[in-house]
N, CA, C and O atoms as a MOPAC input file, in Angstrom:
PM7 MOZYME 1SCF
protein

 N     14.43600 1    29.72500 1    10.00500 1
 C     14.54300 1    29.04100 1     8.77900 1
 C     14.94700 1    27.55900 1     9.23500 1
 O     15.78300 1    27.43900 1    10.13000 1
 N     14.36100 1    26.40700 1     8.62900 1
 C     14.82500 1    25.12200 1     8.89500 1
 C     15.20900 1    24.40700 1     7.74400 1
 O     14.61700 1    24.73500 1     6.71700 1
 N     16.14200 1    23.41300 1     7.64500 1
 C     16.51000 1    22.80000 1     6.67900 1
 C     15.40400 1    21.71900 1     6.19600 1
 O     14.74600 1    21.04700 1     6.99000 1
 N     15.29500 1    21.64800 1     4.88700 1
 C     14.30700 1    20.72800 1     4.40700 1
 C     14.51400 1    19.22500 1     5.12400 1
 O     15.61600 1    18.73900 1     5.37800 1
 N     13.19600 1    18.58400 1     5.40000 1
 C     13.51800 1    17.39300 1     6.16700 1
 C     13.66300 1    17.24600 1     7.65600 1
 O     13.70100 1    16.17200 1     8.25600 1
 N     13.73600 1    18.37300 1     8.15000 1
 C     14.05200 1    18.62100 1     9.62900 1
 C     12.65100 1    18.81600 1    10.29700 1
 O     11.76900 1    19.44900 1     9.71600 1
 N     12.47700 1    18.29000 1    11.45800 1
 C     11.16500 1    18.49300 1    12.14200 1
 C     11.51100 1    19.11700 1    13.61200 1
 O     12.59100 1    18.95500 1    14.18100 1
 N     10.44600 1    19.83300 1    14.10900 1
 C     10.51900 1    20.49700 1    15.42200 1
 C      9.75000 1    19.47700 1    16.36400 1
 O      8.62800 1    19.09900 1    16.02500 1
 N     10.34100 1    19.01700 1    17.56300 1
 C      9.67100 1    18.09500 1    18.39000 1
 C      9.28900 1    18.69900 1    19.78200 1
 O      8.95900 1    18.02500 1    20.75800 1
 N      9.37700 1    20.04100 1    19.74000 1
 C      9.12000 1    20.78500 1    21.13500 1
 C      7.63600 1    20.57200 1    21.52100 1
 O      6.77800 1    20.20900 1    20.71600 1
 N      7.42200 1    20.82800 1    22.80500 1
 C      6.04200 1    20.86900 1    23.32800 1
 C      5.11000 1    21.73800 1    22.46900 1
 O      3.98700 1    21.35700 1    22.13900 1
 N      5.60300 1    22.85300 1    22.14600 1
 C      4.79700 1    23.70400 1    21.27700 1
 C      4.41100 1    23.13000 1    19.95800 1
 O      3.24400 1    23.11700 1    19.56800 1
 N      5.42500 1    22.65000 1    19.27200 1
 C      4.91100 1    21.90800 1    17.90700 1
 C      4.10600 1    20.83300 1    18.17500 1
 O      3.28800 1    20.59800 1    17.28600 1
 N      4.08600 1    20.00400 1    19.26600 1
 C      3.27800 1    18.78000 1    19.53500 1
 C      1.94000 1    19.39500 1    19.77500 1
 O      1.02200 1    18.84300 1    19.16800 1
 N      1.62700 1    20.40500 1    20.51700 1
 C      0.51300 1    21.10200 1    20.77400 1
 C     -0.18500 1    21.44700 1    19.46300 1
 O     -1.37000 1    21.18100 1    19.26100 1
 N      0.68400 1    22.10700 1    18.50400 1
 C      0.15500 1    22.64800 1    17.27100 1
 C     -0.46200 1    21.44500 1    16.27400 1
 O     -1.47200 1    21.57100 1    15.58300 1
 N      0.36000 1    20.28400 1    16.36200 1
 C      0.10500 1    19.14700 1    15.59100 1
 C     -1.08700 1    18.28400 1    15.99900 1
 O     -1.79900 1    17.65800 1    15.21500 1
 N     -1.22400 1    18.33600 1    17.45300 1
 C     -2.14800 1    17.44000 1    18.08500 1
 C     -3.73200 1    17.59600 1    17.44300 1
 O     -4.43900 1    16.58900 1    17.48000 1
 N     -4.22900 1    18.71900 1    16.91800 1
 C     -5.48300 1    18.78600 1    16.40100 1
 C     -5.73900 1    17.87500 1    15.06800 1
 O     -6.80500 1    17.34000 1    14.76300 1
 N     -4.53000 1    17.82800 1    14.36200 1
 C     -4.44500 1    17.19400 1    13.01800 1
 C     -4.18500 1    15.64200 1    13.15300 1
 O     -4.43100 1    14.88500 1    12.21400 1
 N     -3.67500 1    15.19600 1    14.36300 1
 C     -3.32400 1    13.84800 1    14.55400 1
 C     -4.65700 1    12.93200 1    14.38700 1
 O     -5.74800 1    13.31100 1    14.81300 1
 N     -4.48800 1    11.84000 1    13.80600 1
 C     -5.39500 1    10.90500 1    13.73400 1
 C     -5.27000 1     9.92600 1    12.56900 1
 O     -4.18000 1     9.81000 1    12.00900 1
 N     -6.25600 1     9.26600 1    12.20300 1
 C     -6.45700 1     8.40900 1    11.01600 1
 C     -7.35300 1     8.88500 1    10.02300 1
 O     -8.47700 1     9.29300 1    10.31900 1
 N     -6.90000 1     8.85500 1     8.81400 1
 C     -7.61400 1     9.48300 1     7.63700 1
 C     -7.85000 1     8.37700 1     6.56300 1
 O     -7.03600 1     7.45800 1     6.46600 1
 N     -8.82400 1     8.43600 1     5.84700 1
 C     -9.20400 1     7.70300 1     4.66600 1
 C     -9.37000 1     8.61100 1     3.48300 1
 O    -10.03600 1     9.64600 1     3.47300 1
 N     -8.57100 1     8.01800 1     2.32100 1
 C     -8.83900 1     8.77900 1     1.13000 1
 C    -10.21000 1     8.86100 1     0.63200 1
 O    -10.92600 1     7.86100 1     0.68300 1
 N    -10.64400 1     9.98100 1     0.14900 1
 C    -12.00100 1    10.06900 1    -0.32300 1
 C    -12.01300 1    10.45200 1    -1.89400 1
 O    -12.76000 1     9.88100 1    -2.69000 1
 N    -11.12000 1    11.46500 1    -2.25700 1
 C    -11.17100 1    11.88500 1    -3.65400 1
 C     -9.75600 1    12.26400 1    -4.04900 1
 O     -8.90500 1    12.58800 1    -3.22100 1
 N     -9.53300 1    12.20300 1    -5.46400 1
 C     -8.35700 1    12.62400 1    -6.04300 1
 C     -8.67100 1    13.51200 1    -7.07200 1
 O     -9.24000 1    13.08700 1    -8.07800 1
 N     -8.30800 1    14.95700 1    -6.92600 1
 C     -8.92000 1    15.82300 1    -8.02100 1
 C    -10.14700 1    15.89500 1    -8.20300 1
 O    -10.63000 1    16.12700 1    -9.31200 1
 N    -10.93000 1    15.68100 1    -7.00000 1
 C    -12.35700 1    15.73900 1    -6.99100 1
 C    -13.23700 1    14.54800 1    -7.39900 1
 O    -14.46300 1    14.50300 1    -7.29400 1
 N    -12.38000 1    13.53300 1    -7.91000 1
 C    -13.03400 1    12.23800 1    -8.29300 1
 C    -13.10200 1    11.21200 1    -7.04900 1
 O    -12.12100 1    11.15300 1    -6.30800 1
 N    -14.12600 1    10.47500 1    -6.81800 1
 C    -13.92600 1     9.54300 1    -5.86200 1
 C    -13.10300 1     8.28000 1    -6.14400 1
 O    -13.01700 1     7.77200 1    -7.26200 1
 N    -12.53100 1     7.83500 1    -5.08400 1
 C    -11.98800 1     6.60000 1    -5.28200 1
 C    -12.76300 1     5.45000 1    -5.44400 1
 O    -13.86200 1     5.49200 1    -4.89100 1
 N    -12.42800 1     4.25800 1    -6.16400 1
 C    -11.21600 1     4.01100 1    -6.90000 1
 C    -11.10500 1     5.20200 1    -7.97100 1
 O    -12.15200 1     5.70400 1    -8.38000 1
 N    -10.05800 1     5.59500 1    -8.36400 1
 C     -9.67900 1     6.43900 1    -9.45500 1
 C     -8.06800 1     6.37600 1    -9.97700 1
 O     -7.12800 1     6.35900 1    -9.18300 1
 N     -7.91700 1     6.34600 1   -11.41100 1
 C     -6.66900 1     6.31500 1   -11.97900 1
 C     -6.34600 1     7.80600 1   -12.31200 1
 O     -6.88300 1     8.38700 1   -13.25500 1
 N     -5.42800 1     8.39400 1   -11.47300 1
 C     -5.08200 1     9.81800 1   -11.87500 1
 C     -4.08800 1     9.94200 1   -12.82400 1
 O     -3.16200 1     9.13700 1   -12.92400 1
 N     -4.25100 1    11.02400 1   -13.60700 1
 C     -3.25800 1    11.34200 1   -14.71100 1
 C     -2.32600 1    12.24400 1   -14.19200 1
 O     -2.83000 1    13.30600 1   -13.82600 1
 N     -0.97700 1    12.12700 1   -14.03400 1
 C     -0.12100 1    12.89600 1   -13.61300 1
 C     -0.00300 1    14.30900 1   -14.64500 1
 O      0.04100 1    14.17900 1   -15.86900 1
 N      0.03500 1    15.49300 1   -14.05300 1
 C      0.33400 1    16.63600 1   -14.95700 1
 C      1.57700 1    16.55400 1   -15.59900 1
 O      2.60500 1    16.18700 1   -15.02900 1
 N      1.49700 1    16.90800 1   -16.83700 1
 C      2.67100 1    16.87700 1   -17.77100 1
 C      2.69600 1    15.57800 1   -18.48100 1
 O      3.46500 1    15.48300 1   -19.43800 1
 N      1.98500 1    14.59100 1   -18.15600 1
 C      2.16200 1    13.33500 1   -18.93300 1
 C      1.52900 1    13.35900 1   -20.16800 1
 O      0.42300 1    13.88300 1   -20.29700 1
 N      2.15600 1    12.81400 1   -21.13300 1
 C      1.61100 1    12.79800 1   -22.68900 1
 C      0.33600 1    12.12600 1   -22.75600 1
 O      0.09800 1    11.15000 1   -22.04400 1
 N     -0.50200 1    12.60400 1   -23.58400 1
 C     -1.75300 1    12.15800 1   -23.59400 1
 C     -1.91100 1    10.60100 1   -24.17900 1
 O     -2.92500 1     9.90800 1   -24.08800 1
 N     -0.70900 1    10.25200 1   -24.77200 1
 C     -0.82500 1     8.86800 1   -25.37500 1
 C     -0.10100 1     8.06300 1   -24.31100 1
 O      0.18300 1     6.92100 1   -24.67300 1
 N      0.24400 1     8.38300 1   -23.14200 1
 C      0.84100 1     7.45600 1   -22.31100 1
 C      0.04300 1     6.39000 1   -21.72100 1
 O     -1.13400 1     6.54700 1   -21.39600 1
 N      0.68000 1     5.32300 1   -21.58800 1
 C     -0.22800 1     4.26600 1   -20.86400 1
 C     -0.70500 1     4.54700 1   -19.73000 1
 O     -0.00300 1     5.20000 1   -18.95900 1
 N     -2.08100 1     4.10800 1   -19.31600 1
 C     -2.77300 1     4.53700 1   -18.19500 1
 C     -1.93400 1     4.01700 1   -16.86700 1
 O     -1.38800 1     2.91500 1   -16.80900 1
 N     -1.92800 1     4.89900 1   -15.92200 1
 C     -1.33700 1     4.56500 1   -14.69900 1
 C     -2.03200 1     3.62600 1   -13.70500 1
 O     -3.17900 1     3.32800 1   -14.03800 1
 N     -1.64700 1     3.16800 1   -12.71300 1
 C     -2.36200 1     2.17300 1   -11.86400 1
 C     -3.68900 1     3.06500 1   -11.34100 1
 O     -3.71400 1     4.29600 1   -11.34800 1
 N     -4.56200 1     2.37800 1   -10.98000 1
 C     -5.96900 1     2.95600 1   -10.34500 1
 C     -5.69600 1     2.89800 1    -8.76700 1
 O     -5.21600 1     1.90200 1    -8.22500 1
 N     -6.00100 1     3.90800 1    -8.18000 1
 C     -5.73300 1     4.05000 1    -6.54900 1
 C     -7.06700 1     3.39800 1    -6.11500 1
 O     -8.11000 1     3.88000 1    -6.55700 1
 N     -7.10400 1     2.40400 1    -5.33600 1
 C     -8.23800 1     1.79300 1    -4.81300 1
 C     -8.56300 1     2.35300 1    -3.57500 1
 O     -9.73300 1     2.68400 1    -3.38700 1
 N     -7.66700 1     2.52800 1    -2.63300 1
 C     -7.83300 1     3.08600 1    -1.25800 1
 C     -6.53200 1     3.62000 1    -0.83800 1
 O     -5.49500 1     3.42400 1    -1.47200 1
 N     -6.62300 1     4.38800 1     0.38300 1
 C     -5.50000 1     4.89700 1     1.09600 1
 C     -5.88900 1     5.29200 1     2.55100 1
 O     -6.92600 1     5.89100 1     2.83800 1
 N     -4.99900 1     4.91500 1     3.37800 1
 C     -5.01200 1     5.27100 1     4.70300 1
 C     -3.86200 1     5.88700 1     5.13200 1
 O     -2.75800 1     5.36800 1     4.96300 1
 N     -4.04800 1     7.13100 1     5.76700 1
 C     -3.04900 1     7.97000 1     6.41800 1
 C     -2.97100 1     8.08800 1     7.89300 1
 O     -3.99900 1     8.47800 1     8.44700 1
 N     -1.83800 1     7.79600 1     8.70300 1
 C     -1.95900 1     7.92300 1    10.05300 1
 C     -1.19900 1     9.00000 1    10.41000 1
 O      0.00900 1     8.85900 1    10.22000 1
 N     -1.61500 1    10.17200 1    10.93400 1
 C     -0.84000 1    11.16100 1    11.35200 1
 C     -0.54200 1    11.28700 1    12.79200 1
 O     -1.46600 1    11.36800 1    13.60100 1
 N      0.64100 1    11.30700 1    13.14300 1
 C      0.95400 1    11.37200 1    14.60200 1
 C      1.27200 1    12.73700 1    15.18700 1
 O      1.97600 1    13.41300 1    14.43700 1
 N      0.94200 1    13.30600 1    16.31100 1
 C      1.23900 1    14.54700 1    17.04400 1
 C      2.67400 1    14.69200 1    17.13100 1
 O      3.06700 1    15.85600 1    17.20900 1
 N      3.58700 1    13.73800 1    17.13500 1
 C      4.95900 1    13.87700 1    17.35000 1
 C      5.59100 1    14.27700 1    16.00200 1
 O      6.82100 1    14.28000 1    15.94100 1
 N      4.85600 1    14.62000 1    14.89700 1
 C      5.57300 1    14.99000 1    13.57500 1
 C      5.88600 1    13.97900 1    12.68700 1
 O      6.60200 1    14.22500 1    11.71600 1
 N      5.32100 1    12.57000 1    12.94600 1
 C      5.65700 1    11.72100 1    11.88000 1
 C      4.29000 1    11.22500 1    11.22500 1
 O      3.24200 1    11.44900 1    11.83000 1
 N      4.27700 1    10.57700 1    10.03900 1
 C      3.04900 1     9.96000 1     9.38500 1
 C      3.50100 1     8.83200 1     8.65900 1
 O      4.66100 1     8.67800 1     8.27800 1
 N      2.35500 1     7.87100 1     8.43300 1
 C      2.59700 1     6.75300 1     7.63300 1
 C      1.33200 1     6.74200 1     6.91100 1
 O      0.28000 1     7.23400 1     7.32100 1
 N      1.52800 1     6.11300 1     5.74700 1
 C      0.47000 1     5.93600 1     4.78600 1
 C      0.67800 1     4.66400 1     4.00300 1
 O      1.78700 1     4.18400 1     3.76900 1
 N     -0.58100 1     4.11100 1     3.58100 1
 C     -0.63900 1     2.94600 1     2.72500 1
 C     -1.62100 1     3.24700 1     1.59300 1
 O     -2.73500 1     3.73100 1     1.79800 1
 N     -1.17200 1     2.95200 1     0.46100 1
 C     -1.90100 1     3.23600 1    -0.73300 1
 C     -2.07500 1     1.88500 1    -1.47800 1
 O     -1.08700 1     1.22300 1    -1.79700 1
 N     -3.35900 1     1.47900 1    -1.75600 1
 C     -3.51900 1     0.28900 1    -2.67300 1
 C     -3.92600 1     0.55600 1    -4.01400 1
 O     -4.69400 1     1.47900 1    -4.28500 1
 N     -3.34900 1    -0.36000 1    -5.02200 1
 C     -3.43000 1     0.06000 1    -6.39300 1
 C     -4.10000 1    -1.35900 1    -7.13800 1
 O     -4.19800 1    -2.49200 1    -6.66500 1
 N     -4.47700 1    -0.88500 1    -8.36100 1
 C     -4.78200 1    -2.11200 1    -9.32400 1
 C     -4.16600 1    -1.50800 1   -10.69000 1
 O     -4.40600 1    -0.39800 1   -11.16600 1
 N     -3.34100 1    -2.47900 1   -11.18800 1
 C     -2.73600 1    -2.11000 1   -12.53100 1
 C     -3.11900 1    -3.07500 1   -13.41000 1
 O     -3.23800 1    -4.24600 1   -13.04900 1
 N     -3.36600 1    -2.64200 1   -14.74500 1
 C     -3.80600 1    -3.58100 1   -15.76700 1
 C     -2.53300 1    -3.62300 1   -16.92000 1
 O     -2.16000 1    -2.66600 1   -17.59900 1
 N     -2.04200 1    -4.86300 1   -16.93500 1
 C     -0.87300 1    -4.78900 1   -17.99800 1
 C     -1.13400 1    -6.10500 1   -18.88400 1
 O     -1.22200 1    -7.21100 1   -18.35000 1
 N     -1.24000 1    -5.93400 1   -20.14400 1
 C     -1.42500 1    -6.57900 1   -21.15900 1
 C     -2.66800 1    -7.63000 1   -20.83400 1
 O     -2.59100 1    -8.85500 1   -20.92500 1
 N     -3.78100 1    -6.89800 1   -20.45200 1
 C     -4.92400 1    -7.71700 1   -20.08000 1
 C     -5.11400 1    -8.32600 1   -18.70600 1
 O     -6.20300 1    -8.70700 1   -18.27800 1
 N     -3.76500 1    -8.39800 1   -17.93300 1
 C     -3.94900 1    -8.91100 1   -16.68000 1
 C     -4.06500 1    -7.93600 1   -15.49400 1
 O     -3.45300 1    -6.86800 1   -15.49400 1
 N     -4.84100 1    -8.31400 1   -14.51200 1
 C     -4.89000 1    -7.42800 1   -13.40200 1
 C     -3.89500 1    -7.71200 1   -12.36700 1
 O     -3.67400 1    -8.88100 1   -12.05000 1
 N     -3.22300 1    -6.64900 1   -11.76500 1
 C     -2.37300 1    -6.80900 1   -10.59100 1
 C     -2.77800 1    -5.90900 1    -9.59600 1
 O     -3.15800 1    -4.79000 1    -9.93800 1
 N     -2.75000 1    -6.27000 1    -8.28100 1
 C     -2.97800 1    -5.58100 1    -7.13200 1
 C     -1.74200 1    -5.50000 1    -6.35700 1
 O     -0.94500 1    -6.43000 1    -6.23200 1
 N     -1.60500 1    -4.12600 1    -5.75100 1
 C     -0.37300 1    -3.99600 1    -5.03700 1
 C     -0.47400 1    -2.90900 1    -4.05500 1
 O     -1.10400 1    -1.91100 1    -4.40700 1
 N      0.08300 1    -2.94000 1    -2.79000 1
 C      0.00600 1    -1.89500 1    -1.83800 1
 C      1.45400 1    -1.23500 1    -1.82000 1
 O      2.47200 1    -1.82400 1    -2.18700 1
 N      1.40900 1    -0.05200 1    -1.38800 1
 C      2.63800 1     0.82100 1    -1.20900 1
 C      2.66600 1     1.51100 1    -0.01100 1
 O      1.73600 1     2.27500 1     0.24800 1
 N      3.59500 1     1.36200 1     0.77100 1
 C      3.72300 1     2.11800 1     2.10300 1
 C      4.53700 1     3.28300 1     1.92500 1
 O      5.46400 1     3.23200 1     1.11700 1
 N      4.27700 1     4.46200 1     2.66100 1
 C      5.00100 1     5.67700 1     2.69400 1
 C      5.12800 1     6.29000 1     4.05700 1
 O      4.28600 1     6.05300 1     4.92300 1
 N      6.04500 1     6.98600 1     4.24800 1
 C      6.49200 1     7.52900 1     5.74000 1
 C      7.01100 1     8.84000 1     5.46500 1
 O      7.40700 1     9.20100 1     4.35700 1
 N      6.99500 1     9.65500 1     6.67100 1
 C      7.65200 1    10.80500 1     6.50400 1
 C      7.53300 1    11.62800 1     7.89300 1
 O      7.19100 1    11.08400 1     8.94300 1
 N      7.81000 1    12.81200 1     7.79500 1
 C      7.51800 1    13.81100 1     8.87700 1
 C      6.55000 1    14.96700 1     8.39300 1
 O      6.34500 1    15.08900 1     7.18500 1
 N      5.99400 1    15.75200 1     9.23500 1
 C      5.36900 1    17.04500 1     9.01100 1
 C      5.37000 1    17.92000 1    10.11500 1
 O      5.35400 1    17.59400 1    11.30100 1
 N      5.39100 1    19.11800 1     9.61300 1
 C      5.47400 1    20.44200 1    10.53100 1
 C      4.35300 1    21.58600 1    10.07700 1
 O      3.92400 1    21.60200 1     8.92400 1
 N      3.99900 1    22.36200 1    10.89300 1
 C      3.21600 1    23.27100 1    10.75600 1
 C      3.96600 1    24.26800 1     9.52700 1
 O      5.19400 1    24.29100 1     9.45700 1
 N      3.20800 1    24.98900 1     8.68400 1
 C      3.98000 1    25.61800 1     7.66400 1
 C      2.91700 1    26.83000 1     7.17200 1
 O      2.27000 1    26.65000 1     6.14100 1
 N      2.78300 1    27.90200 1     7.84300 1
 C      1.99700 1    29.07300 1     7.50500 1
 C      0.63500 1    28.55800 1     7.88200 1
 O      0.49200 1    28.02300 1     8.98100 1
 N     -0.32900 1    28.67500 1     7.08600 1
 C     -1.85400 1    28.23000 1     7.40900 1
 C     -1.99500 1    26.74400 1     7.25700 1
 O     -3.10800 1    26.25700 1     7.45200 1
 N     -0.89600 1    25.90100 1     6.90100 1
 C     -1.17000 1    24.54600 1     6.50800 1
 C      0.01700 1    23.78900 1     7.09200 1
 O      0.53700 1    24.25400 1     8.10600 1
 N      0.45200 1    22.77000 1     6.60200 1
 C      1.49400 1    21.95800 1     6.87100 1
 C      2.46000 1    21.43700 1     5.76300 1
 O      2.06800 1    21.35700 1     4.59800 1
 N      3.66400 1    21.10000 1     6.11200 1
 C      4.50700 1    20.70100 1     5.08200 1
 C      4.95800 1    19.15300 1     5.36900 1
 O      5.54700 1    18.83600 1     6.40300 1
 N      4.68100 1    18.40900 1     4.53700 1
 C      4.93900 1    16.82900 1     4.66900 1
 C      6.18000 1    16.75900 1     3.97300 1
 O      6.29700 1    17.29300 1     2.87000 1
 N      7.32300 1    16.01200 1     4.64200 1
 C      8.41100 1    15.60300 1     4.09200 1
 C      8.51900 1    14.08600 1     3.94200 1
 O      8.67600 1    13.37100 1     4.93200 1
 N      8.43200 1    13.57800 1     2.65200 1
 C      8.54100 1    12.15200 1     2.53400 1
 C      9.76900 1    11.48600 1     2.55200 1
 O     10.68000 1    11.78500 1     1.78000 1
 N      9.85100 1    10.53100 1     3.45400 1
 C     11.18100 1     9.55900 1     3.45100 1
 C     11.58800 1     9.16900 1     1.93400 1
 O     10.88500 1     8.56700 1     1.12200 1
 N     12.76800 1     9.61400 1     1.77800 1
 C     13.19300 1     9.21600 1     0.34700 1
 C     12.63900 1    10.06900 1    -0.66800 1
 O     12.87600 1     9.66800 1    -1.80800 1
 N     12.06200 1    10.98100 1    -0.59800 1
 C     11.39500 1    11.70400 1    -1.78500 1
 C     11.30100 1    13.29600 1    -1.25000 1
 O     12.03300 1    13.73200 1    -0.36100 1
 N     10.41900 1    13.97800 1    -1.84400 1
 C     10.31300 1    15.29800 1    -1.65100 1
 C      9.26500 1    15.82900 1    -0.64000 1
 O      8.93400 1    15.11600 1     0.30700 1
 N      8.76600 1    16.99000 1    -0.80800 1
 C      7.99300 1    17.61500 1     0.05400 1
 C      6.61900 1    18.06800 1    -0.45400 1
 O      6.48400 1    18.44800 1    -1.61800 1
 N      5.56900 1    18.03000 1     0.44000 1
 C      4.22000 1    18.19400 1    -0.15800 1
 C      3.41300 1    19.14000 1     0.74200 1
 O      3.62600 1    19.07600 1     1.95200 1
 N      2.67200 1    19.85200 1     0.35700 1
 C      1.94100 1    20.92700 1     1.25100 1
 C      0.62800 1    20.27800 1     1.40800 1
 O      0.10000 1    19.56300 1     0.55700 1
 N      0.08100 1    20.62100 1     2.70700 1
 C     -1.24400 1    20.00400 1     3.06500 1
 C     -2.02000 1    21.13800 1     3.95000 1
 O     -1.38300 1    21.96600 1     4.60100 1
 N     -3.42300 1    21.10700 1     3.92300 1
 C     -4.15700 1    21.92200 1     4.72900 1
 C     -5.20000 1    21.30100 1     5.33800 1
 O     -5.71500 1    20.39800 1     4.67900 1
 N     -5.71000 1    21.55700 1     6.53700 1
 C     -6.72300 1    20.82400 1     7.19000 1
 C     -8.01400 1    21.91800 1     6.98700 1
 O     -7.88300 1    23.10400 1     7.28800 1
 N     -9.19700 1    21.39500 1     6.47100 1
 C    -10.24400 1    22.07300 1     6.48300 1
 C    -11.42900 1    21.19300 1     7.04200 1
 O    -11.94800 1    20.28400 1     6.39300 1
 N    -11.76100 1    21.52700 1     8.19100 1
 C    -12.91400 1    20.80200 1     8.88100 1
 C    -12.25700 1    19.50200 1     9.27100 1
 O    -11.22100 1    19.47800 1     9.93500 1
 N    -12.89000 1    18.40700 1     8.84100 1
 C    -12.21900 1    17.11600 1     8.97100 1
 C    -11.68300 1    16.50400 1     7.97100 1
 O    -11.54400 1    15.28100 1     7.99700 1
 N    -11.26200 1    17.31500 1     6.84100 1
 C    -10.60500 1    16.91200 1     5.74200 1
 C     -9.26000 1    17.40700 1     5.62200 1
 O     -9.07200 1    18.61700 1     5.74900 1
 N     -8.20700 1    16.55000 1     5.37000 1
 C     -6.80000 1    17.00500 1     5.18600 1
 C     -6.58900 1    16.98400 1     3.56500 1
 O     -6.62100 1    15.90200 1     2.97800 1
 N     -6.38400 1    18.13800 1     2.89600 1
 C     -6.17000 1    18.26900 1     1.51500 1
 C     -4.72600 1    18.27800 1     1.31400 1
 O     -4.03100 1    19.18000 1     1.78200 1
 N     -4.18200 1    17.18200 1     0.54600 1
 C     -2.59900 1    17.11500 1     0.22700 1
 C     -2.57900 1    17.34100 1    -1.12000 1
 O     -3.26900 1    16.72200 1    -1.92900 1
 N     -1.52600 1    18.53000 1    -1.47500 1
 C     -1.47300 1    18.82500 1    -2.82100 1
 C     -0.20200 1    18.23100 1    -3.36900 1
 O      0.85200 1    18.83100 1    -3.15500 1
 N     -0.20300 1    16.99000 1    -4.12800 1
 C      0.77500 1    16.26200 1    -4.41400 1
 C      1.05500 1    16.36200 1    -5.88100 1
 O      0.35500 1    15.76500 1    -6.70000 1
 N      2.13200 1    17.15600 1    -6.24000 1
 C      2.56300 1    17.48000 1    -7.68200 1
 C      1.51700 1    17.77900 1    -8.63000 1
 O      1.40800 1    17.28500 1    -9.75200 1
 N      0.57200 1    18.83300 1    -7.95700 1
 C     -0.60400 1    19.36700 1    -8.60500 1
 C     -1.82900 1    18.64700 1    -8.59500 1
 O     -2.83200 1    19.11100 1    -9.13600 1
 N     -1.82200 1    17.42100 1    -7.95300 1
 C     -3.05300 1    16.78900 1    -7.84100 1
 C     -3.50400 1    16.76400 1    -6.44300 1
 O     -2.70300 1    16.45100 1    -5.56300 1
 N     -4.69600 1    17.06300 1    -6.17200 1
 C     -5.46500 1    17.27900 1    -4.79800 1
 C     -5.86100 1    15.93000 1    -4.13800 1
 O     -6.78200 1    15.34200 1    -4.70500 1
 N     -5.39500 1    15.41000 1    -3.18000 1
 C     -5.73800 1    14.21500 1    -2.57700 1
 C     -6.38800 1    14.52300 1    -1.20900 1
 O     -5.73700 1    14.88200 1    -0.22800 1
 N     -7.64200 1    14.36500 1    -1.22400 1
 C     -8.42500 1    14.61300 1     0.14700 1
 C     -8.71200 1    13.45200 1     0.98200 1
 O     -9.38500 1    12.48800 1     0.62000 1
 N     -8.18800 1    13.59500 1     2.06400 1
 C     -8.52000 1    12.58800 1     3.25600 1
 C     -9.38000 1    13.01400 1     4.35000 1
 O     -9.15200 1    14.05200 1     4.97200 1
 N    -10.43100 1    12.19000 1     4.62200 1
 C    -11.42000 1    12.48800 1     5.59400 1
 C    -10.90600 1    11.81200 1     6.89100 1
 O    -10.46400 1    10.66400 1     6.87700 1
 N    -10.98000 1    12.54400 1     7.97700 1
 C    -10.51100 1    12.07600 1     9.42400 1
 C    -11.60400 1    11.04300 1     9.80300 1
 O    -12.79200 1    11.28100 1     9.58700 1
 N    -11.18100 1     9.90900 1    10.36500 1
 C    -12.17400 1     9.01900 1    10.91700 1
 C    -12.41200 1     9.41000 1    12.37100 1
 O    -11.50500 1     9.77500 1    13.11900 1
 N    -13.58000 1     9.31800 1    12.68900 1
 C    -14.03700 1     9.65100 1    14.23100 1
 C    -14.43500 1     8.42500 1    14.88000 1
 O    -14.81800 1     8.44200 1    16.05000 1

């Protein structure tokens, strides 16, 4: 049993993480190609639209760390605003997939299928394709 947010950095875990290590580009959110404005589960139907995700890059390291950048477009009162948001954290093997622990936030499950890393974030499926 490991405490949430802890990682294992032994040679065995680095070997387990190495095949997934690399740079990934966001391809879809809940099956929709980006750019896409996801609707968070449980959000009231009359809520104002959230920002549109324009792109995202995920860099996964074999040492159990990751960094991500996500670019957005928001429309407020008819004005467009563009912004980027960085994310980081750690990840470990977890059963048949991986557990991502976000710095300053919660945990997210992920699974590698072929060259696609599928991340289930609060019920939304973000699919990242590995760059070759």
